XYZ file of C-alpha atoms in Angstrom:
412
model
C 128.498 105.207 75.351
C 125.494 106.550 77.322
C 124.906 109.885 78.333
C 123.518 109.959 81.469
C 123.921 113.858 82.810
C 122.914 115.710 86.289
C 119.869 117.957 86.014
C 118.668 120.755 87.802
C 116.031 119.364 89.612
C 111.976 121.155 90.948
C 111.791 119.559 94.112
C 109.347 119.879 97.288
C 110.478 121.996 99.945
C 111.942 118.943 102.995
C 108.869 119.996 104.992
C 106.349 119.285 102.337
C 108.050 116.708 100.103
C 105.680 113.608 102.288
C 102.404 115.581 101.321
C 103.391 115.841 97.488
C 104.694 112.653 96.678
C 101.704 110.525 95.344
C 101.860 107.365 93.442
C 100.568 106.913 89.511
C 97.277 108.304 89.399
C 95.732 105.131 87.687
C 96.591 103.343 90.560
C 94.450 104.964 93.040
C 90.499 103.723 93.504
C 88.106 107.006 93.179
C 87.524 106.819 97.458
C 91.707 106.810 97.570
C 91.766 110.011 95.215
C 89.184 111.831 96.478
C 90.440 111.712 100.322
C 93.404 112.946 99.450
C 92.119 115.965 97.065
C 89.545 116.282 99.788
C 92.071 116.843 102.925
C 95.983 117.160 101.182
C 96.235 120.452 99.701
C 100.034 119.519 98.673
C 99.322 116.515 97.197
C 100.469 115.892 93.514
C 97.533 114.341 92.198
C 95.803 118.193 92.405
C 98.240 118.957 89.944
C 97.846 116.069 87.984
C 94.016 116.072 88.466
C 92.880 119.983 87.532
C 89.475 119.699 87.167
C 89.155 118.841 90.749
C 89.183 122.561 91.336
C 85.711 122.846 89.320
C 84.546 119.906 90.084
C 84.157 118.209 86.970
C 86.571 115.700 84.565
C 88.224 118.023 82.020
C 90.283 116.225 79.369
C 92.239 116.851 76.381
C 94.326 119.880 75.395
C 92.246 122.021 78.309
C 93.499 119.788 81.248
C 96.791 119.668 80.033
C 96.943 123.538 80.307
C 95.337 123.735 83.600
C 97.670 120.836 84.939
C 100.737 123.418 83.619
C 98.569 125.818 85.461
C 98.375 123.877 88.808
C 102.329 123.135 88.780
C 102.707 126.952 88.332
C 100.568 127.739 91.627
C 102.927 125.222 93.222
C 106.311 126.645 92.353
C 104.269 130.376 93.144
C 103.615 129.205 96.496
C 107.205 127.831 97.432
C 105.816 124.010 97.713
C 108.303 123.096 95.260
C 111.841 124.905 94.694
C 114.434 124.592 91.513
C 118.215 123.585 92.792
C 120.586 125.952 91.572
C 123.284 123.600 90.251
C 122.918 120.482 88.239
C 122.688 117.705 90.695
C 122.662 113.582 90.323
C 120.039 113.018 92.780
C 121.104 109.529 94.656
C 117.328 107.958 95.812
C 116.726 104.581 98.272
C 113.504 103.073 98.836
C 113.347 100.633 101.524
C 110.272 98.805 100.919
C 107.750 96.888 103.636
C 109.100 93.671 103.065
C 112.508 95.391 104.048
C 114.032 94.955 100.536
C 116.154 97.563 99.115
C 116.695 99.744 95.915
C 119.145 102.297 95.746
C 120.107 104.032 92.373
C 120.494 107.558 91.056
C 118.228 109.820 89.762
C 119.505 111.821 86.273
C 118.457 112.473 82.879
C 118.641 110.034 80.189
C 119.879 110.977 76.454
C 116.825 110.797 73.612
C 119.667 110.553 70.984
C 120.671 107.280 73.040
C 116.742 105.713 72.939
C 117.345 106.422 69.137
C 120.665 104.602 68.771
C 119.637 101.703 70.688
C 122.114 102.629 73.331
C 118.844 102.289 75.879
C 117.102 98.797 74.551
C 113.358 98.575 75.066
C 111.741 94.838 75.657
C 108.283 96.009 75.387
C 105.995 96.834 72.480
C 104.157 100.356 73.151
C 101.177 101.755 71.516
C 101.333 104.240 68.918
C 98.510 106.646 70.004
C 99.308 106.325 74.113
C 103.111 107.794 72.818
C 101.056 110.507 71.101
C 99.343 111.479 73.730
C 101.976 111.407 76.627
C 104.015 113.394 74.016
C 101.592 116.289 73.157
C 100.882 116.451 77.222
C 104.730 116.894 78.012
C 104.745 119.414 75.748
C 102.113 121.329 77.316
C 102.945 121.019 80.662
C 106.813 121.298 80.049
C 107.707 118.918 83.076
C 108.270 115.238 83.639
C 107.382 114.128 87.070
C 107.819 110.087 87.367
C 111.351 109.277 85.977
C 111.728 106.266 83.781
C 113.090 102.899 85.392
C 116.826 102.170 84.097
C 119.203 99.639 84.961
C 122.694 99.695 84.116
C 125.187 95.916 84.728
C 126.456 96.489 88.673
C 129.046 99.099 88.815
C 131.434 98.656 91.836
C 132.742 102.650 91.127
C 128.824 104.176 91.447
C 127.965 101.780 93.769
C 130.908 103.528 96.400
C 130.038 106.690 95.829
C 126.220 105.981 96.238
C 127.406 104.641 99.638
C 129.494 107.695 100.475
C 126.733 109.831 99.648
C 124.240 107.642 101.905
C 126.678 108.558 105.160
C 125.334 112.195 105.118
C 121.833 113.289 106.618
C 119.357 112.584 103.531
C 118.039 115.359 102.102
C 114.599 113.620 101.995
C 113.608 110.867 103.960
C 109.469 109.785 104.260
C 107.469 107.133 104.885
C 104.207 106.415 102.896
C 100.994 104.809 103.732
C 102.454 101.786 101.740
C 105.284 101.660 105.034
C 107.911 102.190 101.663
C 110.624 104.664 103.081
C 112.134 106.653 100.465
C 115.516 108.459 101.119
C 117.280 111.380 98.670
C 120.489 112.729 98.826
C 122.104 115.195 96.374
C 125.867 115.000 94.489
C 126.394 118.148 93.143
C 130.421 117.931 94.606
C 132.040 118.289 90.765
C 134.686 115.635 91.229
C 131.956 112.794 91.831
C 129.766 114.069 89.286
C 132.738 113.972 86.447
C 133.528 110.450 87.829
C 129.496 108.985 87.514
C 129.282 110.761 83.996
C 132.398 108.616 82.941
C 130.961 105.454 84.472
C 128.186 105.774 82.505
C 129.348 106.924 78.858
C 131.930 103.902 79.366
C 128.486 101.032 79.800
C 127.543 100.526 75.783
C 124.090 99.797 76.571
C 121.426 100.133 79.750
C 117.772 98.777 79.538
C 114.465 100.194 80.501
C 113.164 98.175 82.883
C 109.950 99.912 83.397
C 108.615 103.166 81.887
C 108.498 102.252 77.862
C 105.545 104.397 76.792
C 106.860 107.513 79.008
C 110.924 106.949 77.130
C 108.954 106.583 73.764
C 107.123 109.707 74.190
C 109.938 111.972 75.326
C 112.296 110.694 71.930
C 109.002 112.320 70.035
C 109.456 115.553 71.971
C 112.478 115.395 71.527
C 112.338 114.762 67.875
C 109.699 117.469 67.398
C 112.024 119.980 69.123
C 114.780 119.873 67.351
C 113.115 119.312 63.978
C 111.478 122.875 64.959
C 114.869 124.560 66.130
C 117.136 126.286 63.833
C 119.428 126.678 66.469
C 119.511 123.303 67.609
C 122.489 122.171 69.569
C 121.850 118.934 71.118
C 122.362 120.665 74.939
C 118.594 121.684 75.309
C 116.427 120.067 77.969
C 114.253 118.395 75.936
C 117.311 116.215 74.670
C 116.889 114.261 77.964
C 114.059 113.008 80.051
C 114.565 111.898 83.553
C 115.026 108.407 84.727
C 116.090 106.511 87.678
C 119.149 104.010 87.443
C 119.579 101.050 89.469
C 122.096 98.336 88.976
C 120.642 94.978 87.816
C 121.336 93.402 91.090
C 118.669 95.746 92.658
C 115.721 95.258 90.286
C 113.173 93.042 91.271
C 111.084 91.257 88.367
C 107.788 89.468 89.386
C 105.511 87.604 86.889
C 101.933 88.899 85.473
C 99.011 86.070 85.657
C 96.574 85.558 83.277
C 92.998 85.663 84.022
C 90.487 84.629 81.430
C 86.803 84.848 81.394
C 85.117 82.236 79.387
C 86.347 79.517 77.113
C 85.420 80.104 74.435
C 82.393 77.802 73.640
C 84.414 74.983 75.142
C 83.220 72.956 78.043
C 85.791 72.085 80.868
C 86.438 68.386 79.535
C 86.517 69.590 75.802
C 89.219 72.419 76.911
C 91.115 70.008 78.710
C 91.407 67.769 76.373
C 92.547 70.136 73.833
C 95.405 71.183 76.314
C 96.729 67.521 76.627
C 98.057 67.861 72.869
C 100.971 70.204 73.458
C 101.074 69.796 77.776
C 101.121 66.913 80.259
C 98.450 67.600 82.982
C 98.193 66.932 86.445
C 95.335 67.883 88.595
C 96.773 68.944 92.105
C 93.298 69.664 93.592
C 92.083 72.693 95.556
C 95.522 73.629 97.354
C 96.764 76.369 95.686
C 100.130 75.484 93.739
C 102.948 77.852 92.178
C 105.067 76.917 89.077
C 108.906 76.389 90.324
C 110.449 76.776 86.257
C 110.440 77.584 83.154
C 107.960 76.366 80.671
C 105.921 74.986 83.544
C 102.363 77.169 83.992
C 100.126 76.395 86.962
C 96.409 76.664 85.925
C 92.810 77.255 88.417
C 89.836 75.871 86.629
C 86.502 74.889 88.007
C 87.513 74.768 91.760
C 90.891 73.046 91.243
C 94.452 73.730 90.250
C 96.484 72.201 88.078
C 100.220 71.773 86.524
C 100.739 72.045 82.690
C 103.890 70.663 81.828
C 105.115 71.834 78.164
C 105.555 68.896 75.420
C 108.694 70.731 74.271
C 109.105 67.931 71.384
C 105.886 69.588 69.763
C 107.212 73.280 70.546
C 110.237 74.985 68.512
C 112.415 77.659 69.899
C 113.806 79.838 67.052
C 115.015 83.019 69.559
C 114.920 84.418 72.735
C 111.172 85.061 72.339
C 109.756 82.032 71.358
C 111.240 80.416 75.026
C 109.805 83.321 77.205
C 106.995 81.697 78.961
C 104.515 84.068 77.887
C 104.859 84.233 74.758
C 104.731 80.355 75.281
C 101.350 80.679 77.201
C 99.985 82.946 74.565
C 101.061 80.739 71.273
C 99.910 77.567 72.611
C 96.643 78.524 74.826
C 95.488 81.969 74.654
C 95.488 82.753 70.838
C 94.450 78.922 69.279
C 92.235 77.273 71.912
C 90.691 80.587 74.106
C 90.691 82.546 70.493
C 92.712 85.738 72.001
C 94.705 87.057 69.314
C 94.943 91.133 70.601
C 96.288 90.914 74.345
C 96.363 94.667 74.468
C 92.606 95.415 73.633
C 90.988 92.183 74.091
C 88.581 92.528 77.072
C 88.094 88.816 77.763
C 91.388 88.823 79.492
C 93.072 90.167 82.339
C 96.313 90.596 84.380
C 97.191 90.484 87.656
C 100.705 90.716 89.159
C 102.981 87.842 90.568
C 103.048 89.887 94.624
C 99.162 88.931 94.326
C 99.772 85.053 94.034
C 97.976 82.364 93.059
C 95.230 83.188 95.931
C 94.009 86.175 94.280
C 93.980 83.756 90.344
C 91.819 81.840 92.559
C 89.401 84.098 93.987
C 89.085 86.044 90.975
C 87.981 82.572 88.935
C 85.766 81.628 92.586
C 83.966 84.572 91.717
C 82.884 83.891 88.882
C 84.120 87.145 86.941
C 86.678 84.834 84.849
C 86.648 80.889 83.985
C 90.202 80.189 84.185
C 93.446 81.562 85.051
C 97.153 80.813 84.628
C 100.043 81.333 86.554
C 104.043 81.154 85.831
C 107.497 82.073 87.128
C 108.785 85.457 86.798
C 110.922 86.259 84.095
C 115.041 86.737 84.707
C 117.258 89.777 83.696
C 118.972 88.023 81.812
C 115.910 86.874 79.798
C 114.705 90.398 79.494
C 117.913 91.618 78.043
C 118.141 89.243 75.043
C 115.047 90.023 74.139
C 116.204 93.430 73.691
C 119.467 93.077 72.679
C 117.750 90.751 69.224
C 115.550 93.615 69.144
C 112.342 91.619 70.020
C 109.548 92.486 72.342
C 107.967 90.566 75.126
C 104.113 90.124 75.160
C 102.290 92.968 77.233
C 102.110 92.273 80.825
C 105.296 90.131 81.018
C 107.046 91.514 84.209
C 105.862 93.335 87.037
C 109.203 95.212 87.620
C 109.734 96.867 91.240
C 110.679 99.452 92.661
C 107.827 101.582 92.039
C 108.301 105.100 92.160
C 106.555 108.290 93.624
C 105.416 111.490 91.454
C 106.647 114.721 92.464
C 109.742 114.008 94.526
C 112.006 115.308 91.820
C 110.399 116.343 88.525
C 112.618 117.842 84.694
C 111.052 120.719 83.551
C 112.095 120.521 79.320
C-alpha cells in the first residue's frame, strides 16, 4: 500500500521556469558552469553553487547555509512562487530522439522506503547518505525528485492524458532539444482517485535516485526521533519523486573501461580469459553484444566477443545471472585484481547512449588498456533483484529520463 500524496509545490514563475531549470551540477564541465553563472542570473546552479557570489569554492556546513540563503533571495524576488493547494504535478519530457516519458510528480512516503514498500536495487554509500542528509536539513528543500516507477496503470495513465489536453502549465526546450511539459491536478476528484491507485500497488521501485531516497528516510528518521509531537503528516515524512509506469523507463547499459592489466601482457590475459569464455576476435569493426551473458571486449586495436562457459559458472539467484555482476566475478576482481568498484581508480564507466565507439576511443587513447561492453539490463531483471533484497554492482543501468533541478522543488 504506497502512499504517494500531492504536495504543495515552489515552482518558477512560467516566464522564468526555462532560465532556472539546470541539470545535476556534476554533470556540467567548469566552461558549461561558468557561462551560465556568468550570463543566467535565474539559473539554479547559483543557488546550488553559492560561493560563486565571492568568488571562491565554499564547502561544508557554510555552503549549505548560503545555498538556503540563495533559494531565499529567489523566493524574495518572485523567481519562484509556492502553489496554494496541494497539487500532483503531471510532467512529459519529449526527448531529441523523440522518445517519450510522461509520469507524475508527488511525494513519496519515508515510512514506505522503510517497509520495503519502495525496493532499492542499488548499494549506496554510507557517508554520501550522510552528507545529502545533513545538507537537506540545512537547506530545507529538495529540488531533483527521485525516479519511481510503478507496473502500468491503465486508470493514471487516462487521467495523465486528460490532464495533457489542457494548455501546459510549463512547456521549454533545453539546449539538450529535451522538451519538458507540466501540468497541474489539483481538481479533488482526480486527486482522491490517483491516491487510491497508488495505496492499492504493494510495491514501486526506484529506478534512479538511491542515495537522494536513502538520505531523506535519515531526515526523516532524525525528525521524528526529535519530535514529541510527531504525527506522521509532517513534510519531512515524504520526499519528492517522479513516477513513471514501467513501460516508459528506459534502461541502457554502463561499459567498463579499464586501464592496465594488471602485470599481464595481451597474450597472457587472453589466455587466462579462454578458461571460463569462448573468444572470437572480430577485428577493428566495432561490435555490440545482442544477449545475455555475452560481453563484447576492445583490446589492443581490435574487438572481440566473449562468450560465457556457463558449465563452469553457477547461478544461485537473481544476482549471480546479471551480467555485471558476471563481468565483475569472472574478469574484473580475479584476473584485472579489482575488488572495490566504487573507489578503485583503475576503472571507469561510461554509459550504453555512448556505444562501443567511445570504449574504443577511450582504449585508442591510451588512457585505459581494455574495455568491455554488454546489453542493458531489463525491468524485469532489476526488480528481482530487489524484490530478493539483493543489490546490483555500481554502474549497472543508465536509467533515462533524466530530470531538471528547479522545475518543482519540496520544501520539508
Amino acid at each position: 500500500m504506497a502512499k504517494i500524496i500531492p504536495f504543495n509545490a515552489v515552482r518558477p514563475t512560467r516566464d522564468k521556469v526555462s532560465l532556472v531549470a539546470s541539470r545535476s551540477y556534476q554533470t556540467y564541465t567548469q566552461a558549461e558552469r561558468e557561462a551560465r553563472l556568468d550570463y543566467n542570473p535565474f539559473s539554479f546552479l547559483h543557488i546550488v553553487n553559492p560561493g560563486y557570489k565571492y568568488d571562491r569554492e565554499i564547502t561544508g556546513v557554510e555552503r549549505y547555509q548560503l545555498v538556503r540563503n540563495r533559494y531565499m533571495e529567489f523566493k524574495e524576488d518572485d523567481i519562484f512562487i509556492k502553489d496554494p493547494s496541494a497539487c500532483y504535478y503531471v510532467y512529459k519530457i519529449v526527448d531529441r530522439d523523440n522518445q517519450e516519458f510522461n509520469g507524475i510528480i508527488a511525494a513519496a512516503s519515508a515510512e514506505d522506503y522503510e517497509n520495503n514498500i519502495i525496493r532499492k536495487h542499488e548499494d549506496t554509500l554510507a557517508y554520501k547518505e550522510l552528507i545529502f542528509k545533513d545538507y537537506l536539513k540545512t537547506v530545507g528543500f529538495n529540488a531533483e525528485p527521485v525516479l519511481l516507477t510503478y507496473p502500468d496503470n491503465q486508470v493514471i495513465e487516462t487521467i495523465i492524458r486528460k490532464a495533457q489536453q489542457e494548455r501546459a502549465e510549463f512547456e521549454f526546450t533545453t539546449t539538450y532539444r529535451d522538451t519538458h511539459y507540466l501540468w497541474l491536478i489539483d481538481n479533488k476528484d482526480s486527486i482522491e482517485i490517483i491516491q487510491k491507485e497508488f495505496e492499492d500497488m504493494s510495491t514501486i521501485y526506484i529506478a534512479d535516485g538511491h542515495h537522494r531516497s536513502a538520505s531523506s528516510y535519515l531526515l526523516y528518521k532524525d525528525e521524528k526521533s526529535q519530535n514529541p509531537n510527531h504525527s506522521g503528516k509532517e513534510s519531512y515524512n515524504y520526499f519528492m519523486s517522479y513516477l513513471i509506469p514501467e513501460s516508459d523507463l528506459r534502461i541502457h547499459e554502463f561499459n567498463r573501461l579499464v586501464k592496465d592489466l594488471n602485470g599481464l601482457t595481451k597474450e597472457e590475459f587472453l589466455i587466462k580469459l579462454d578458461t571460463i569464455y569462448r573468444i572470437e576476435n572480430r577485428g577493428k569493426m566495432p561490435y555490440k553484444p545482442s544477449k545475455k551473458h555475452h560481453f563484447s571486449m576492445y583490446l589492443d586495436g581490435e574487438f572481440y566477443s566473449l562468450y560465457l562457459r556457463k558449465s563452469l559458472y553457477s547461478f544461485e539467484s537473481s544476482l549471480d545471472a546479471l551480467d555485471a555482476q558476471i563481468l565483475f566475478k569472472t574478469i574484473l576482481e580475479p584476473i584485472l585484481g579489482i575488488t572495490d568498484l566504487r573507489n578503485d581508480l583503475r576503472i571507469m564507466y561510461s554509459n550504453g547512449k555512448k556505444d562501443v565507439i567511445n570504449v574504443k576511443s577511450q582504449v585508442d587513447s591510451g588512457d585505459f588498456a581494455v574495455g568491455f561492453g554488454m546489453v542493458p539490463v531489463n525491468i524485469n531483471e532489476m526488480k528481482q533483484i530487489a524484490d530478493e533484497g539483493l543489490k546490483m554492482p555500481p554502474k549497472s543501468t543508465f536509467i533515462e529520463p533524466k530530470l531538471r533541478s528547479g522545475v518543482t522543488i519540496y520544501e520539508f
